[in-house]
Coordinates of C-alpha atoms and ligand atoms in Angstrom, one line a residue:
M1 CA 9.0 283.2 33.6
H2 CA 8.3 279.1 33.1
S3 CA 10.1 277.0 36.1
L4 CA 9.3 273.6 36.6
H5 CA 9.9 273.8 40.6
E6 CA 6.8 276.9 40.5
D7 CA 4.6 274.4 38.6
L8 CA 5.2 271.6 40.7
G9 CA 4.7 274.0 44.2
V10 CA 8.0 272.7 45.3
P11 CA 10.2 275.4 45.5
P12 CA 14.0 275.5 45.7
A13 CA 14.8 274.7 49.3
V14 CA 17.8 276.9 50.9
N15 CA 20.4 273.9 52.2
A16 CA 22.5 274.7 55.4
S17 CA 22.6 271.0 56.6
G18 CA 25.1 269.2 54.9
K19 CA 25.2 266.5 51.7
M20 CA 21.5 265.6 52.2
T21 CA 19.7 262.7 50.1
A22 CA 16.3 264.3 51.5
L23 CA 17.5 267.9 49.9
G24 CA 18.3 266.1 46.8
G25 CA 21.9 265.1 47.4
S26 CA 24.5 267.6 45.5
V27 CA 23.9 270.6 43.5
L28 CA 25.7 270.0 40.1
D29 CA 28.3 271.9 38.8
E30 CA 27.7 273.5 35.0
R31 CA 30.7 271.1 33.5
V32 CA 28.6 268.0 35.0
I33 CA 25.2 269.0 34.0
S34 CA 26.9 269.2 30.5
A35 CA 28.3 265.9 30.4
M36 CA 24.8 264.6 31.5
G37 CA 23.5 266.4 28.4
E38 CA 26.1 265.1 26.1
A39 CA 25.4 261.7 27.4
A40 CA 21.4 262.2 26.9
R41 CA 21.8 263.1 23.7
Q42 CA 23.3 259.6 22.4
H43 CA 23.4 256.0 22.4
V44 CA 26.6 254.0 23.6
V45 CA 27.2 250.6 24.0
M46 CA 26.5 250.1 28.1
D47 CA 28.8 247.1 28.9
D48 CA 32.0 248.8 27.5
L49 CA 31.0 252.7 29.1
L50 CA 30.7 250.5 32.7
V51 CA 34.3 249.0 31.8
A52 CA 35.4 252.8 31.0
V53 CA 33.7 254.1 34.1
G54 CA 35.5 251.4 35.8
R55 CA 38.8 253.0 35.0
E56 CA 38.1 256.6 35.6
I57 CA 37.0 255.5 39.4
A58 CA 40.8 253.6 39.5
R59 CA 42.4 256.7 38.2
A60 CA 40.3 258.7 41.3
T61 CA 40.9 256.2 43.8
G62 CA 44.2 254.5 43.1
A63 CA 42.8 251.1 43.2
E64 CA 43.1 249.0 40.5
D65 CA 39.6 248.6 39.2
G66 CA 35.8 250.2 39.5
C67 CA 32.3 249.6 39.6
P68 CA 29.7 252.4 39.2
T69 CA 26.7 252.3 41.1
T70 CA 23.0 254.3 41.9
G71 CA 24.7 255.1 45.3
A72 CA 26.5 253.8 48.0
A73 CA 23.5 251.6 49.4
S74 CA 23.5 249.9 46.3
G75 CA 26.9 249.5 46.5
I76 CA 26.8 247.4 49.5
A77 CA 24.7 245.1 48.1
I78 CA 26.6 244.9 44.6
A79 CA 29.4 244.4 47.0
V80 CA 28.1 241.4 49.2
A81 CA 26.7 239.7 46.2
S82 CA 30.0 239.9 44.6
V83 CA 31.7 238.3 47.4
I84 CA 28.9 235.6 47.7
A85 CA 28.2 234.5 44.2
G86 CA 31.5 236.1 42.0
T87 CA 31.1 235.6 38.2
D88 CA 29.1 232.1 38.5
L89 CA 26.3 232.8 36.8
S90 CA 24.2 230.6 38.3
R91 CA 24.5 231.9 41.7
I92 CA 24.3 235.2 40.1
E93 CA 20.4 234.4 38.8
A94 CA 19.8 232.9 42.0
L95 CA 20.3 235.4 44.4
P96 CA 19.3 237.0 47.1
D97 CA 19.6 233.2 47.4
A98 CA 23.0 232.5 48.4
G99 CA 22.4 228.5 48.0
D100 CA 25.4 226.6 49.9
A101 CA 27.7 229.7 49.3
P102 CA 29.4 231.4 52.4
R103 CA 26.7 234.6 53.1
E104 CA 27.3 235.8 56.6
V105 CA 28.8 239.5 56.7
V106 CA 30.3 240.2 60.0
L107 CA 30.4 243.7 61.2
P108 CA 30.8 245.6 64.5
F109 CA 27.7 246.2 66.3
G110 CA 28.4 250.0 66.4
H111 CA 28.7 250.1 62.9
S112 CA 25.4 248.4 62.1
V113 CA 24.2 252.1 61.2
H114 CA 20.8 253.9 59.7
F115 CA 21.8 256.0 56.8
G116 CA 17.9 256.9 55.8
A117 CA 17.6 252.9 55.6
P118 CA 19.4 250.0 57.9
I119 CA 22.8 248.8 56.7
R120 CA 21.5 245.3 57.5
Q121 CA 19.0 245.4 54.8
M122 CA 21.2 246.1 51.9
V123 CA 23.6 243.2 53.2
A124 CA 20.5 241.2 52.4
L125 CA 19.1 242.5 49.5
G126 CA 22.7 241.6 48.0
G127 CA 22.0 237.4 49.4
G128 CA 24.2 238.4 52.5
R129 CA 23.2 238.0 56.4
A130 CA 24.5 240.8 58.6
V131 CA 26.1 239.0 61.9
E132 CA 26.7 241.9 64.4
V133 CA 29.4 241.2 66.9
G134 CA 30.4 243.2 70.3
S135 CA 28.1 246.1 71.9
A136 CA 27.1 248.8 70.5
S137 CA 30.4 250.9 72.5
K138 CA 33.2 248.3 72.5
V139 CA 34.1 245.6 69.6
T140 CA 37.7 243.7 69.4
V141 CA 39.3 241.8 67.3
A142 CA 38.4 238.7 69.4
H143 CA 34.7 239.6 68.9
L144 CA 35.2 239.4 64.9
E145 CA 37.3 236.3 65.2
G146 CA 34.4 234.8 67.3
A147 CA 32.1 235.2 64.4
I148 CA 34.3 234.0 61.3
G149 CA 33.7 230.6 60.6
P150 CA 33.1 228.5 57.4
D151 CA 29.8 230.5 56.0
T152 CA 31.6 234.3 56.4
A153 CA 31.6 236.0 53.4
A154 CA 32.9 239.1 54.3
L155 CA 34.1 241.5 57.0
L156 CA 32.1 245.2 57.0
Y157 CA 33.4 247.9 58.1
V158 CA 31.6 251.3 58.4
K159 CA 33.6 254.6 57.8
S160 CA 30.7 257.0 59.1
H161 CA 29.7 260.1 61.7
H162 CA 26.6 257.8 61.6
A163 CA 28.8 255.0 63.2
V164 CA 30.0 254.6 66.9
Q165 CA 33.5 256.5 66.9
K166 CA 34.9 255.1 70.0
G167 CA 35.4 251.8 71.6
M168 CA 35.3 249.7 68.0
V169 CA 37.9 247.6 66.2
S170 CA 39.8 249.9 63.7
L171 CA 40.2 249.1 60.0
A172 CA 43.8 248.3 60.3
E173 CA 42.9 245.7 62.7
T174 CA 39.6 244.5 60.3
V175 CA 42.2 244.2 57.6
E176 CA 44.8 242.6 59.2
T177 CA 42.0 239.9 60.5
G178 CA 40.3 239.5 56.8
R179 CA 44.1 238.8 55.9
R180 CA 44.6 236.0 58.2
H181 CA 41.3 234.1 57.8
G182 CA 41.2 235.0 53.9
I183 CA 38.1 236.9 54.1
P184 CA 37.6 240.4 52.1
V185 CA 36.8 242.9 53.9
I186 CA 34.1 245.5 52.9
V187 CA 34.7 249.5 53.5
D188 CA 31.5 251.7 53.5
A189 CA 33.0 254.9 53.2
A190 CA 30.3 257.0 51.6
A191 CA 30.8 260.2 52.5
E192 CA 34.2 260.2 52.7
E193 CA 36.4 263.0 51.0
D194 CA 39.5 261.2 50.6
L195 CA 38.9 258.8 47.5
R196 CA 42.7 257.4 47.7
H197 CA 43.0 256.8 51.5
W198 CA 40.6 253.8 51.7
P199 CA 41.5 251.4 49.2
A200 CA 45.3 252.2 50.3
T201 CA 44.4 250.6 53.5
G202 CA 44.5 247.5 52.2
A203 CA 40.3 246.7 52.0
D204 CA 39.4 244.7 49.4
L205 CA 36.1 246.5 48.5
V206 CA 35.6 250.3 48.9
V207 CA 32.2 252.1 48.5
Y208 CA 31.4 255.4 47.9
S209 CA 28.8 257.4 47.2
G210 CA 29.1 260.0 44.0
G211 CA 26.2 262.4 45.1
K212 CA 28.0 263.5 48.4
A213 CA 32.0 264.3 49.1
V214 CA 32.6 263.7 45.4
G215 CA 29.3 266.5 44.3
G216 CA 28.0 264.2 41.3
P217 CA 24.7 263.1 40.0
T218 CA 23.0 260.6 42.6
S219 CA 25.0 257.8 41.8
G220 CA 27.7 255.8 43.6
M221 CA 31.1 253.3 43.2
I222 CA 32.9 250.5 44.3
C223 CA 36.3 250.0 43.7
G224 CA 39.0 247.5 44.6
S225 CA 41.1 244.6 42.2
A226 CA 40.2 244.1 38.6
A227 CA 38.7 240.7 39.5
R228 CA 36.3 242.0 42.3
M229 CA 35.2 244.8 40.2
A230 CA 34.3 242.2 37.6
A231 CA 32.3 240.2 39.5
C232 CA 30.6 243.4 40.7
R233 CA 29.8 244.2 37.2
A234 CA 28.6 240.6 36.7
Q235 CA 25.8 241.3 39.2
Y236 CA 24.3 243.9 36.7
G237 CA 22.7 240.6 35.3
G238 CA 21.6 239.6 38.4
I239 CA 20.3 241.3 41.8
A240 CA 21.8 244.7 40.6
R241 CA 19.6 245.1 37.8
P242 CA 16.7 247.4 39.4
M243 CA 19.9 249.3 40.3
K244 CA 21.3 250.1 37.1
V245 CA 23.0 253.0 36.2
G246 CA 21.8 255.1 33.4
K247 CA 24.2 256.7 31.0
E248 CA 23.7 260.2 32.1
T249 CA 24.5 259.6 35.8
L250 CA 27.7 257.8 34.1
F251 CA 28.8 260.7 32.3
G252 CA 28.0 263.0 35.2
L253 CA 29.9 260.4 37.5
V254 CA 33.0 260.8 35.0
Q255 CA 32.9 264.7 35.1
A256 CA 32.7 264.9 38.9
L257 CA 35.4 262.6 39.9
R258 CA 37.6 264.8 36.8
D259 CA 37.0 267.9 38.9
Y260 CA 37.2 266.4 42.1
G261 CA 40.5 266.9 44.4
S262 CA 43.4 269.4 44.1
D263 CA 41.4 272.8 45.5
R264 CA 39.6 270.8 48.5
A265 CA 42.3 272.0 51.4
E266 CA 41.9 275.2 50.1
A267 CA 38.2 275.2 50.0
S268 CA 38.1 273.9 53.5
G269 CA 40.1 277.0 54.9
G270 CA 38.0 279.5 52.8
Q271 CA 35.1 277.8 54.3
R272 CA 36.3 278.2 58.0
A273 CA 36.6 282.0 57.4
R274 CA 33.2 282.0 56.3
M275 CA 31.7 280.3 58.9
E276 CA 33.9 282.3 61.3
K277 CA 32.1 285.7 60.1
L278 CA 28.4 284.1 59.6
A279 CA 29.3 282.9 63.8
A280 CA 29.9 286.6 64.5
R281 CA 26.6 287.6 62.6
L282 CA 23.8 285.8 64.1
A283 CA 25.8 285.8 67.7
V284 CA 23.7 289.2 68.6
L285 CA 20.6 286.8 68.2
P286 CA 18.9 287.0 71.4
G287 CA 19.4 283.4 73.0
I288 CA 21.9 282.5 70.5
T289 CA 25.7 281.3 71.1
T290 CA 27.5 280.8 68.5
R291 CA 31.1 278.7 67.3
V292 CA 32.9 277.1 64.8
V293 CA 33.7 273.6 64.7
G294 CA 35.3 270.9 63.1
D295 CA 33.1 267.7 61.9
E296 CA 32.9 265.1 64.4
A297 CA 34.1 262.3 62.1
G298 CA 37.0 264.0 61.3
R299 CA 36.7 265.4 57.9
A300 CA 37.8 268.6 56.6
I301 CA 34.6 270.4 57.2
H302 CA 34.1 273.4 59.9
R303 CA 30.5 274.2 60.8
T304 CA 28.8 277.6 62.7
E305 CA 27.0 276.1 65.5
L306 CA 24.2 277.7 67.2
T307 CA 23.6 277.1 70.7
V308 CA 20.2 277.9 71.9
D309 CA 18.8 278.9 75.1
P310 CA 15.2 278.4 75.2
A311 CA 14.3 280.7 77.7
A312 CA 16.1 283.6 76.1
A313 CA 15.3 282.9 72.3
G314 CA 11.9 282.1 73.0
R315 CA 11.8 278.4 71.6
D316 CA 14.2 275.4 71.7
A317 CA 16.5 273.9 68.8
A318 CA 14.3 271.7 67.4
G319 CA 11.5 274.4 67.5
L320 CA 13.7 276.9 66.1
A321 CA 15.0 274.1 63.1
A322 CA 11.2 273.2 62.5
E323 CA 10.5 277.3 61.8
L324 CA 13.4 277.7 59.5
A325 CA 12.3 274.6 57.3
A326 CA 9.0 275.8 57.0
V327 CA 10.5 278.9 56.0
G328 CA 12.6 277.1 53.5
V329 CA 16.0 277.0 55.4
H330 CA 17.2 273.9 56.2
V331 CA 20.0 273.7 59.0
R332 CA 22.0 270.5 60.4
D333 CA 20.1 269.2 63.5
H334 CA 21.5 266.1 64.6
H335 CA 22.3 267.8 67.8
A336 CA 19.4 269.5 68.6
V337 CA 18.4 267.4 71.6
T338 CA 21.6 268.6 73.1
G339 CA 20.0 272.2 72.0
R340 CA 23.0 272.9 68.9
L341 CA 22.3 273.4 65.4
M342 CA 24.8 273.4 63.0
I343 CA 25.1 275.5 59.6
D344 CA 27.0 273.5 57.1
P345 CA 29.0 275.8 54.3
R346 CA 29.1 272.9 51.6
P347 CA 26.1 273.2 49.8
L348 CA 25.4 276.7 50.8
R349 CA 25.8 279.5 48.2
A350 CA 26.6 283.1 49.3
D351 CA 23.5 284.5 48.3
E352 CA 21.7 281.6 50.7
E353 CA 23.5 282.3 53.0
E354 CA 22.3 285.8 53.0
L355 CA 18.9 284.8 52.7
L356 CA 19.6 282.3 56.0
V357 CA 20.7 285.2 58.0
E358 CA 17.7 287.1 57.0
R359 CA 15.3 285.0 57.5
L360 CA 16.8 283.8 60.5
T361 CA 16.5 287.2 62.2
A362 CA 13.0 287.5 60.8
L363 CA 12.1 284.8 63.2
F364 CA 13.3 286.6 66.1
E365 CA 11.8 290.1 64.8
G366 CA 8.6 287.9 64.9
A367 CA 8.4 289.1 61.4
H368 CA 7.5 285.7 59.3
R369 CA 8.2 285.9 55.5
Ligands
PLP401 C1 24.6 258.0 52.6 C2 25.0 257.0 53.0 C3 24.9 255.7 52.6 C4 23.9 255.7 51.4 O1 24.8 256.2 50.3 P1 24.0 256.8 48.8 O2 24.4 257.1 47.9 O3 22.7 257.4 49.4 O4 22.8 255.5 48.9 C5 25.7 254.3 53.0 N1 26.3 254.5 54.0 C6 26.7 255.6 54.9 C7 27.2 255.7 55.9 C8 26.2 256.9 54.4 O5 25.9 257.9 55.1

């Protein structure tokens, strides 16, 4: 049978790692794929579609309005551009040159993350200049206030497992500080699951990825007040032009947002039971101990953790992850240096879970497939 994967010589990968950009983001539901197909077959007035999708984003997030993007990364760039240029066409068309407009974006040092690219660069792309305050493990309100001045355009807060999880100023403190100084707060909540929580904190612009928790196509969104979202959409006539979102993506994002939600808590309970079973099955492998662990950033995700004893297992955790990747199975290796690998249930189908067990077991029998 004809398969483009085969023609290209790039076989489908088994993803036990999480929502990974490097593995193609989300696998889409048939309803989402069908919505994208519907969009692909007709022309549409794009400006009207952008506004309509903004309303869908508003409904999903509880914010007043929304602005779709190609991803959370472009969402950050567009949010920054919007607070610098607003709807002023001359300023919009001059970006990333901010002229005499305030352009400094203040963020805690422990939030200056690299998610595949540095967040500082996304700020610069939007015409801003990232100003990191405090230290990697300690940032207080006083650090934020020390950096706020006439050139401050926004405060940036990053909610992510990539960020330092302790010693940082809280979002409530950040929002309060922004209010006191009349400066908008931008939140990068790219991979967060509770879409309604972050806008409800009082943050002015909240950025999500559409291809992570939401399970949509490669896409993203910003939400906030109607005025702020109009300013975000206006950037598509400027720096956001090379980040334009296609109609197929917009339809796919809308369908994913409509389908997202209600069954998440249930799904999390089911995933935990699945991971408990998997942990028991893999515990028989030599040099491998297993347990189920919660998400380090507090999301409702339970993963099977494998701790590798190199002497008994015949390879260390990083080595084992590399051997698995070579046979098309990708596990979460963020903690490999500490001897641990994780299996993430979210992207893993039941048949792929079997394939994972089979291929992992085969490595220990020395029988590569
Ligand atoms: C993934 C991620 C991004 C980028 O999201 P895209 O949708 O891939 O552009 C930005 N910030 C954080 C914290 C992320 O985890």
